[in-house]
Amino acid sequence: MTIDLNRRELMLGLSLLGLAGVTGQAQAAEGDALRFGEPQPFSFDALVERARALAAEPYVPEVPRSADTLERIDFDQHWRIRYRADQTLELNGGKAPIRFFHLGRYFKLPVGIHVVENGQARTLRYDPKLFDIPADSPARELPDDIGFAGFRVLEPGSETDWLAFLGAAYFRTSGEDNQFGMSARALAIDVAMPTPEEFPRFTDFFLEPSADGRLAISCLLNSPRVAGVLRMDVRKGGPIVMDIQARYFARDDIQRFGIAALTSMFWYSETDRGRRVDWRPEVHDSDGLALWTGSGERIWRPLNNPVNVMTSSFTDENPRGFGLLQRDRNFDNYEDDGVFYEKRASVWVEPKGDWGRGAVQLVEIPTDDEIHDNIAAYWIADKSVRRGDAIALDYVLHWANREPYPPRVGEVVATRLGRGGIAGQPRPAGVTKIVVDFDGGLVGALARDAKGVEAVVSASRGTLGKADAYSVKVGTAWRTTFDITADGTEPVEMRCYLRQGDTVLTETWAYQFLPLPRPA
């Protein structure tokens, strides 16, 4: 049999990322279970050439060994298999202790683990003695060389992990507040297309000490239509920063080739209370897409949980950055003391070099629960990917509480929807009131009685009511309110910002309003 990945199963499996706890203190590995192969010459350039050669050959589907047995290692069984603390792989003088994930139902294909030192790579050999496996576990029936599913990196002297690779080409970190949330991925191929989404897979990891950070990871990638390499130099100290070199080679034409892809979850927020179905005020890993365009404009796009799959494209040339952010960091707005959504990291993509013309694309997929990552954002170039193409892009990923380069202008801090009209008077049917709060930067510095502040509002369709802009009497935020009337249920693209004379005071609020159907 071959592996047939689908988004729902992959997202369920990824819930294991970075969450596998173990008992006991991390120690230097002195047992005989950590065994390595013979050293082989290694360099990033040589690995890139290996990927180039791989892409020139027909794709060979991978066949999992002992697939029936692995299928029996479900979520609960997987949790019971523990990597032994005394077999921790100590990298970079103990700065990056590494432990490994076992194979199971959601991760049937093994990955190669290679440790690099002084330009030589040695392959770590799987040994079941590396794991504490319960007596009744199906894993005891597997071959003694079945392989590893992935790995996680711990804080030295701690049982807390902060970086994990497990499944396809996904990875994630715990950010500044040590709370795992959204994921990044090497590529997003044909997301939300009529054809099935393709999930490239990291097949091999080459781990080596970093001169400036904790560790450097080179990842060999393969899938039916592309092969490639990612090299990440990872630093940790407050924000977690990954300096990434990406090299890809196309086996075949690819219509939607998403680079520097981010994956997150958005169920609902304060924006549209009428669609809530849970007791908590808000449930999301990210609440918006932030963009810093090549021309210097700052844009904030609040996320939606739409009825149908929605794809939005923000065209640009040489973008300065984009990211899925969790701006709301107030516990009272989530009231979840189990998963702490207010601590989820924001992830910012900082392009390096000339990315040319293209678009940041946002995909929003309907969800009815918090267990599904239903949001994707990535960069797609204007030039489509054709068979034989070589793509080279470099960028930096910042996993932090805020974007690394805060705007000078004010930011959107809340978007709320409600019934239109005037309180105390009959409410007109089909009218929605939009309320947007801006704070910080130029707008936060304004006096409460500042004159000449106005809201500039536009909509792709429908009728807009008068927009008011005024200082909120608590704190430093400024608020704009307006009504919109739009027939039908087709999306309405709206934009709003505040200005004072010729001075732009805020980023641009760019919202996709989804009108509700009117009662028959």
Coordinates of C-alpha atoms in Angstrom, one line a residue:
M1 CA 0.0 0.0 0.0
T2 CA 1.0 3.6 -0.4
I3 CA 0.4 6.6 1.9
D4 CA -2.7 8.6 1.1
L5 CA -2.5 11.7 3.2
N6 CA -5.6 13.9 3.8
R7 CA -5.8 17.2 5.6
R8 CA -8.1 16.0 8.4
E9 CA -6.0 12.9 9.4
L10 CA -2.8 14.9 9.1
M11 CA -4.1 17.7 11.4
L12 CA -5.2 15.1 14.0
G13 CA -1.8 13.5 14.0
L14 CA 0.0 16.9 14.2
S15 CA -1.7 17.4 17.6
L16 CA 1.1 15.3 18.9
L17 CA 3.7 17.8 17.8
G18 CA 5.8 19.0 20.7
L19 CA 3.4 17.6 23.3
A20 CA 5.0 14.3 24.2
G21 CA 6.0 14.5 27.8
V22 CA 8.4 12.1 29.5
T23 CA 9.4 11.6 33.1
G24 CA 12.8 11.8 34.5
Q25 CA 15.7 14.3 34.0
A26 CA 17.5 14.7 30.7
Q27 CA 21.0 13.2 30.9
A28 CA 23.9 12.6 28.6
A29 CA 23.4 9.4 26.6
E30 CA 25.7 6.8 27.9
G31 CA 23.8 3.6 27.1
D32 CA 24.4 1.4 24.2
A33 CA 21.1 2.1 22.4
L34 CA 22.3 5.2 20.5
R35 CA 24.2 3.7 17.6
F36 CA 25.4 5.4 14.4
G37 CA 26.5 4.4 10.9
E38 CA 29.8 5.2 9.3
P39 CA 30.6 8.9 8.7
Q40 CA 29.8 10.2 5.2
P41 CA 30.9 13.6 3.7
F42 CA 28.1 16.2 4.1
S43 CA 27.5 19.8 2.9
F44 CA 24.3 21.9 2.3
D45 CA 25.4 22.3 -1.4
A46 CA 25.8 18.6 -1.8
L47 CA 22.3 18.0 -0.3
V48 CA 20.9 20.6 -2.8
E49 CA 22.4 18.6 -5.6
R50 CA 21.0 15.4 -4.3
A51 CA 17.5 17.0 -4.3
R52 CA 18.1 18.3 -7.9
A53 CA 19.0 14.8 -9.0
L54 CA 16.0 13.3 -7.1
A55 CA 13.6 15.7 -8.9
A56 CA 15.1 14.6 -12.3
E57 CA 13.9 11.1 -11.7
P58 CA 10.3 9.8 -11.6
Y59 CA 8.7 9.9 -8.2
V60 CA 8.6 6.5 -6.5
P61 CA 5.7 6.2 -4.0
E62 CA 6.9 5.2 -0.6
V63 CA 5.5 2.0 0.9
P64 CA 5.3 1.8 4.7
R65 CA 6.6 -1.4 6.3
S66 CA 4.3 -3.2 8.8
A67 CA 1.5 -0.9 7.9
D68 CA -1.2 -3.0 9.6
T69 CA 0.7 -3.0 12.8
L70 CA 1.4 0.7 12.7
E71 CA -2.3 1.3 12.1
R72 CA -3.0 -0.2 15.5
I73 CA -0.8 2.4 17.2
D74 CA -3.5 5.0 17.5
F75 CA -3.4 8.4 19.3
D76 CA -3.6 6.8 22.8
Q77 CA -1.2 4.0 22.0
H78 CA 1.3 6.5 20.6
W79 CA 1.2 8.6 23.8
R80 CA 2.2 5.5 25.8
I81 CA 5.4 5.0 23.9
R82 CA 8.0 7.1 25.6
Y83 CA 11.5 8.0 24.5
R84 CA 14.0 7.2 27.2
A85 CA 15.4 10.2 28.9
D86 CA 18.8 8.6 29.5
Q87 CA 19.1 8.2 25.7
T88 CA 18.8 11.9 24.9
L89 CA 21.0 13.0 22.0
E90 CA 23.0 15.9 23.2
L91 CA 23.9 18.3 20.4
N92 CA 26.0 21.5 20.4
G93 CA 27.6 20.9 23.8
G94 CA 24.2 20.3 25.4
K95 CA 22.5 23.4 24.1
A96 CA 20.1 21.3 22.0
P97 CA 19.0 18.0 23.7
I98 CA 17.0 16.0 21.2
R99 CA 14.6 13.1 21.6
F100 CA 12.7 11.2 19.0
F101 CA 9.1 10.3 18.1
H102 CA 8.0 6.7 17.4
L103 CA 6.1 5.7 14.3
G104 CA 2.3 5.1 14.5
R105 CA -1.0 5.4 12.7
Y106 CA -0.6 9.0 11.6
F107 CA 3.2 8.7 10.9
K108 CA 3.8 5.4 9.1
L109 CA 6.9 6.5 7.0
P110 CA 10.2 6.8 8.8
V111 CA 12.6 9.7 8.5
G112 CA 16.4 9.5 8.4
I113 CA 18.2 11.1 11.3
H114 CA 21.8 12.2 10.6
V115 CA 24.1 13.9 13.0
V116 CA 26.7 16.2 11.4
E117 CA 30.1 17.1 12.8
N118 CA 33.1 18.6 11.1
G119 CA 31.6 18.0 7.7
Q120 CA 30.8 14.4 8.3
A121 CA 27.3 12.9 8.8
R122 CA 26.5 9.8 10.7
T123 CA 23.1 8.1 10.5
L124 CA 21.4 7.3 13.8
R125 CA 20.1 3.8 13.8
Y126 CA 16.7 3.0 15.2
D127 CA 16.7 0.6 18.2
P128 CA 13.5 -0.3 20.1
K129 CA 15.6 -0.1 23.3
L130 CA 15.6 3.7 22.8
F131 CA 11.9 3.7 23.8
D132 CA 9.9 2.5 26.8
I133 CA 7.2 0.5 25.1
P134 CA 4.3 -0.9 27.1
A135 CA 4.1 -4.7 27.2
D136 CA 0.8 -4.8 25.4
S137 CA 1.8 -2.2 22.7
P138 CA 1.6 -3.2 19.0
A139 CA 4.9 -1.5 18.6
R140 CA 6.6 -4.6 20.1
E141 CA 5.6 -6.5 17.0
L142 CA 7.5 -4.1 14.7
P143 CA 10.9 -4.9 13.1
D144 CA 13.9 -3.8 15.1
D145 CA 15.0 -1.3 12.4
I146 CA 11.5 0.3 11.7
G147 CA 12.8 3.9 12.1
F148 CA 11.8 7.2 13.7
A149 CA 8.9 9.4 12.9
G150 CA 10.5 12.8 13.9
F151 CA 12.1 14.6 16.7
R152 CA 11.8 17.3 19.3
V153 CA 14.3 19.7 20.9
L154 CA 14.3 20.3 24.7
E155 CA 15.5 23.2 26.8
P156 CA 18.8 22.1 28.5
G157 CA 18.3 20.6 31.9
S158 CA 14.5 20.5 31.4
E159 CA 11.7 18.2 30.2
T160 CA 10.2 21.1 28.3
D161 CA 10.4 20.9 24.5
W162 CA 10.4 24.1 22.3
L163 CA 10.8 22.8 18.8
A164 CA 9.3 19.7 17.1
F165 CA 9.2 18.1 13.6
L166 CA 6.6 15.4 13.1
G167 CA 4.6 14.7 10.0
A168 CA 4.9 15.7 6.3
A169 CA 6.9 18.9 6.1
Y170 CA 5.4 20.6 9.2
F171 CA 7.2 22.0 12.2
R172 CA 6.5 24.3 15.1
T173 CA 7.9 25.9 18.2
S174 CA 6.5 27.0 21.6
G175 CA 7.4 30.7 21.0
E176 CA 8.2 33.2 23.7
D177 CA 5.5 31.9 26.2
N178 CA 6.3 28.2 25.9
Q179 CA 2.9 27.3 24.5
F180 CA 2.6 25.3 21.3
G181 CA 0.0 26.5 18.8
M182 CA 0.2 27.1 15.0
S183 CA 2.6 25.4 12.7
A184 CA 4.8 26.2 9.8
R185 CA 5.4 24.0 6.8
A186 CA 8.0 24.0 4.0
L187 CA 5.4 24.1 1.2
A188 CA 1.7 24.4 0.6
I189 CA 0.8 22.7 -2.7
D190 CA -2.7 23.1 -4.2
V191 CA -4.4 24.2 -1.0
A192 CA -8.1 24.6 -1.5
M193 CA -8.0 23.5 -5.1
P194 CA -10.4 21.2 -7.0
T195 CA -7.6 18.6 -7.0
P196 CA -6.3 16.9 -3.8
E197 CA -3.8 18.9 -1.8
E198 CA -0.2 17.5 -2.0
F199 CA 1.8 17.1 1.2
P200 CA 5.5 17.1 0.6
R201 CA 7.4 15.2 3.2
F202 CA 10.7 15.7 5.0
T203 CA 12.5 12.4 4.4
D204 CA 15.8 13.1 6.1
F205 CA 17.1 15.5 8.8
F206 CA 20.7 16.5 9.2
L207 CA 21.3 18.0 12.6
E208 CA 24.4 20.0 13.4
P209 CA 25.6 22.6 15.9
S210 CA 24.9 26.2 15.0
A211 CA 27.7 28.8 15.2
D212 CA 25.3 31.5 16.2
G213 CA 22.3 29.7 17.7
R214 CA 21.1 26.4 19.2
L215 CA 21.2 24.1 16.1
A216 CA 21.1 24.0 12.3
I217 CA 18.7 21.6 10.6
S218 CA 18.9 20.6 6.9
C219 CA 15.8 18.9 5.7
L220 CA 15.6 16.8 2.5
L221 CA 12.1 17.0 1.0
N222 CA 10.3 14.9 -1.5
S223 CA 6.8 14.5 -3.0
P224 CA 5.2 13.5 -6.3
R225 CA 5.9 16.9 -8.0
V226 CA 8.8 18.5 -6.1
A227 CA 12.0 17.7 -4.3
G228 CA 14.0 20.2 -2.3
V229 CA 16.0 21.2 0.8
L230 CA 15.4 23.5 3.6
R231 CA 18.2 24.6 5.9
M232 CA 17.2 26.4 9.1
D233 CA 19.6 28.0 11.6
V234 CA 17.6 28.2 14.8
R235 CA 18.2 30.8 17.6
K236 CA 16.3 30.8 20.9
G237 CA 16.3 33.7 23.4
G238 CA 12.9 35.3 23.8
P239 CA 11.5 35.0 20.3
I240 CA 12.6 31.9 18.4
V241 CA 14.1 32.8 15.1
M242 CA 14.8 30.5 12.1
D243 CA 17.0 31.7 9.3
I244 CA 15.9 29.6 6.3
Q245 CA 17.4 28.8 2.9
A246 CA 14.9 27.0 0.7
R247 CA 15.8 25.3 -2.6
Y248 CA 13.1 23.5 -4.7
F249 CA 13.1 21.5 -7.9
A250 CA 9.9 20.8 -9.8
R251 CA 9.2 17.4 -11.2
D252 CA 6.0 18.6 -12.8
D253 CA 3.8 21.7 -13.3
I254 CA 2.3 23.0 -10.0
Q255 CA -0.6 25.4 -10.2
R256 CA -0.5 26.7 -6.5
F257 CA 3.0 26.6 -5.1
G258 CA 2.9 28.2 -1.6
I259 CA 6.2 29.1 -0.1
A260 CA 6.9 30.0 3.5
A261 CA 3.6 28.5 4.5
L262 CA 1.9 29.0 7.8
T263 CA -0.9 26.9 9.2
S264 CA -3.2 27.9 12.1
M265 CA -6.6 27.5 13.7
F266 CA -9.4 30.0 13.9
W267 CA -12.8 29.0 15.2
Y268 CA -14.3 32.3 16.4
S269 CA -13.4 35.5 18.1
E270 CA -15.2 38.6 19.4
T271 CA -15.9 39.7 15.9
D272 CA -19.2 37.9 15.2
R273 CA -20.8 36.6 18.4
G274 CA -23.8 35.3 16.7
R275 CA -21.9 32.3 15.3
R276 CA -20.4 31.1 18.6
V277 CA -21.3 27.6 19.7
D278 CA -18.9 27.2 22.7
W279 CA -18.9 28.6 26.3
R280 CA -15.5 30.3 25.9
P281 CA -15.5 33.9 24.6
E282 CA -12.9 33.2 21.9
V283 CA -11.1 30.2 20.5
H284 CA -8.2 30.7 18.0
D285 CA -4.5 30.3 17.6
S286 CA -4.3 33.4 15.4
D287 CA -6.8 36.3 15.0
G288 CA -5.5 37.9 11.8
L289 CA -3.1 38.1 8.9
A290 CA -0.7 41.1 9.0
L291 CA 1.0 42.4 5.9
W292 CA 3.8 44.9 5.3
T293 CA 3.8 45.5 1.6
G294 CA 6.7 46.4 -0.7
S295 CA 5.3 49.9 -0.9
G296 CA 5.3 50.2 2.9
E297 CA 1.6 49.9 3.6
R298 CA 0.5 48.0 6.7
I299 CA -2.6 45.9 6.4
W300 CA -4.5 43.9 9.0
R301 CA -7.0 41.2 7.8
P302 CA -9.1 39.7 10.7
L303 CA -9.7 36.0 10.2
N304 CA -13.0 34.4 9.5
N305 CA -14.5 31.0 9.9
P306 CA -16.5 31.0 6.7
V307 CA -19.4 28.8 5.6
N308 CA -17.5 27.8 2.4
V309 CA -13.7 27.7 1.7
M310 CA -12.5 31.2 0.9
T311 CA -9.2 32.2 -0.8
S312 CA -8.0 35.8 -0.6
S313 CA -5.0 37.1 -2.5
F314 CA -3.0 40.2 -1.6
T315 CA -0.9 41.1 -4.6
D316 CA 2.5 42.6 -4.0
E317 CA 6.1 43.1 -5.2
N318 CA 9.0 42.3 -2.9
P319 CA 7.0 42.2 0.3
R320 CA 8.7 43.3 3.5
G321 CA 6.8 40.7 5.6
F322 CA 3.6 38.9 6.5
G323 CA 2.4 36.7 9.3
L324 CA -0.4 35.0 11.1
L325 CA -0.6 36.8 14.5
Q326 CA -2.3 36.3 17.8
R327 CA -2.7 40.0 18.8
D328 CA -5.3 39.4 21.6
R329 CA -3.2 38.4 24.6
N330 CA -5.7 38.8 27.4
F331 CA -6.6 35.6 29.3
D332 CA -10.1 37.1 30.1
N333 CA -10.9 37.0 26.4
Y334 CA -10.4 33.2 26.2
E335 CA -10.9 31.9 29.8
D336 CA -9.1 28.6 28.8
D337 CA -6.6 27.6 31.5
G338 CA -5.8 24.4 29.8
V339 CA -4.5 25.4 26.4
F340 CA -3.9 29.2 27.0
Y341 CA -4.7 30.6 23.6
E342 CA -3.5 34.0 24.8
K343 CA 0.1 32.6 24.9
R344 CA 0.1 31.2 21.3
A345 CA 3.0 32.4 19.3
S346 CA 2.6 34.8 16.3
V347 CA 4.7 33.8 13.3
W348 CA 6.1 36.5 11.0
V349 CA 7.8 35.8 7.6
E350 CA 10.6 38.2 6.8
P351 CA 11.7 37.7 3.1
K352 CA 15.3 38.1 2.2
G353 CA 16.5 39.2 -1.1
D354 CA 14.3 39.8 -4.2
W355 CA 11.0 37.9 -4.1
G356 CA 9.6 39.6 -7.2
R357 CA 5.9 39.9 -7.9
G358 CA 3.3 37.7 -6.5
A359 CA 0.8 37.5 -3.7
V360 CA 0.3 36.6 -0.1
Q361 CA -2.6 34.1 -0.2
L362 CA -4.9 33.4 2.7
V363 CA -7.1 30.3 2.8
E364 CA -9.9 30.0 5.3
I365 CA -11.6 26.6 5.6
P366 CA -14.8 26.1 7.6
T367 CA -14.4 24.3 10.9
D368 CA -16.8 23.3 13.8
D369 CA -14.1 22.6 16.4
E370 CA -10.7 23.7 17.6
I371 CA -8.9 20.5 16.7
H372 CA -8.6 21.4 13.0
D373 CA -6.0 23.8 11.6
N374 CA -8.3 25.6 9.1
I375 CA -6.2 28.6 8.2
A376 CA -3.3 28.8 5.7
A377 CA -1.1 31.7 4.5
Y378 CA 1.8 31.6 2.1
W379 CA 3.5 33.4 -0.8
I380 CA 2.9 32.5 -4.4
A381 CA 4.9 34.0 -7.2
D382 CA 3.3 35.5 -10.3
K383 CA 5.3 33.1 -12.4
S384 CA 3.7 29.6 -12.2
V385 CA 5.9 26.6 -11.4
R386 CA 6.7 24.4 -14.4
R387 CA 8.5 21.1 -14.7
G388 CA 12.2 21.5 -14.5
D389 CA 12.0 24.9 -12.6
A390 CA 14.5 25.6 -9.8
I391 CA 13.2 27.9 -7.0
A392 CA 15.5 29.5 -4.5
L393 CA 14.2 31.8 -1.8
D394 CA 15.5 32.8 1.6
Y395 CA 13.5 34.1 4.6
V396 CA 13.4 34.4 8.3
L397 CA 10.7 33.0 10.6
H398 CA 10.0 34.9 13.8
W399 CA 8.0 33.0 16.5
A400 CA 7.1 35.7 18.9
N401 CA 4.3 37.5 20.7
R402 CA 4.4 40.4 18.3
E403 CA 5.7 41.0 14.8
P404 CA 9.4 41.9 15.0
Y405 CA 9.0 45.3 13.2
P406 CA 6.0 47.0 14.8
P407 CA 4.4 49.7 12.6
R408 CA 4.7 53.4 13.4
V409 CA 1.0 53.8 12.8
G410 CA -1.8 52.5 15.0
E411 CA -2.9 48.9 14.8
V412 CA -6.3 47.2 14.7
V413 CA -7.0 45.8 18.2
A414 CA -10.6 44.7 17.8
T415 CA -13.3 44.1 15.1
R416 CA -16.9 43.7 16.2
L417 CA -20.2 43.2 14.3
G418 CA -23.7 43.8 15.5
R419 CA -27.1 45.0 14.5
G420 CA -27.2 48.2 12.5
G421 CA -29.2 51.3 13.2
I422 CA -29.5 53.4 16.3
A423 CA -30.1 52.0 19.9
G424 CA -33.6 52.7 21.1
Q425 CA -35.0 53.0 17.6
P426 CA -36.4 50.3 15.3
R427 CA -33.5 48.3 13.8
P428 CA -33.6 48.1 10.0
A429 CA -33.5 44.6 8.5
G430 CA -30.3 43.5 6.7
V431 CA -28.1 46.2 8.2
T432 CA -24.9 45.4 10.0
K433 CA -22.9 47.7 12.3
I434 CA -19.1 47.4 12.0
V435 CA -17.0 48.6 14.9
V436 CA -13.2 48.8 14.5
D437 CA -10.8 49.9 17.3
F438 CA -7.3 51.2 16.6
D439 CA -4.6 51.7 19.2
G440 CA -0.9 52.4 19.6
G441 CA 1.5 54.2 17.4
L442 CA 0.4 57.6 16.0
V443 CA -3.3 57.1 16.8
G444 CA -2.5 56.0 20.4
A445 CA -0.5 59.2 20.9
L446 CA -3.4 61.5 19.9
A447 CA -5.1 63.7 22.5
R448 CA -8.7 62.7 23.3
D449 CA -10.0 65.9 21.9
A450 CA -7.8 65.8 18.7
K451 CA -9.5 67.5 15.8
G452 CA -9.7 66.4 12.2
V453 CA -9.5 62.7 12.7
E454 CA -11.6 60.9 10.1
A455 CA -12.3 57.3 9.0
V456 CA -11.7 56.4 5.3
V457 CA -14.0 53.5 4.5
S458 CA -14.7 51.6 1.3
A459 CA -16.6 48.5 0.3
S460 CA -16.6 46.3 -2.9
R461 CA -20.4 46.3 -2.9
G462 CA -23.4 47.3 -0.8
T463 CA -24.3 50.6 0.8
L464 CA -22.2 52.2 3.6
G465 CA -23.6 54.4 6.3
K466 CA -21.9 57.4 7.7
A467 CA -18.6 56.5 9.4
D468 CA -17.8 58.1 12.8
A469 CA -14.3 58.2 14.3
Y470 CA -13.8 59.1 18.0
S471 CA -11.6 58.6 21.0
V472 CA -12.6 55.7 23.3
K473 CA -13.0 57.3 26.7
V474 CA -11.0 54.5 28.4
G475 CA -7.3 54.0 27.4
T476 CA -5.8 55.4 24.2
A477 CA -7.8 53.6 21.4
W478 CA -9.8 55.3 18.7
R479 CA -12.9 53.8 17.3
T480 CA -14.7 54.0 14.0
T481 CA -18.3 52.8 13.5
F482 CA -20.4 52.5 10.4
D483 CA -23.3 50.5 9.0
I484 CA -23.3 48.4 5.8
T485 CA -26.2 47.0 3.9
A486 CA -25.5 44.3 1.3
D487 CA -27.9 42.0 -0.4
G488 CA -27.2 38.3 -0.9
T489 CA -24.5 36.3 0.8
E490 CA -21.5 37.0 -1.5
P491 CA -18.5 38.4 0.4
V492 CA -17.9 42.1 0.7
E493 CA -14.3 43.3 0.7
M494 CA -14.0 46.3 3.0
R495 CA -11.1 48.6 3.9
C496 CA -10.8 51.3 6.6
Y497 CA -8.1 53.5 8.1
L498 CA -7.9 56.7 10.1
R499 CA -6.2 59.8 9.0
Q500 CA -5.7 63.4 10.2
G501 CA -5.3 65.7 7.3
D502 CA -2.6 64.1 5.1
T503 CA -1.2 62.0 7.9
V504 CA -2.2 58.3 7.9
L505 CA -2.7 57.4 11.5
T506 CA -3.3 53.6 11.3
E507 CA -2.7 50.5 9.4
T508 CA -5.4 49.5 6.9
W509 CA -8.2 47.3 8.2
A510 CA -9.0 44.9 5.3
Y511 CA -12.0 42.8 6.2
Q512 CA -14.0 40.2 4.3
F513 CA -17.5 40.7 5.5
L514 CA -19.7 37.6 5.0
P515 CA -23.4 38.7 5.1
L516 CA -25.8 36.3 6.7
P517 CA -28.8 35.1 4.6
R518 CA -32.0 37.1 5.5
P519 CA -34.9 35.2 7.0
A520 CA -37.5 34.2 4.3

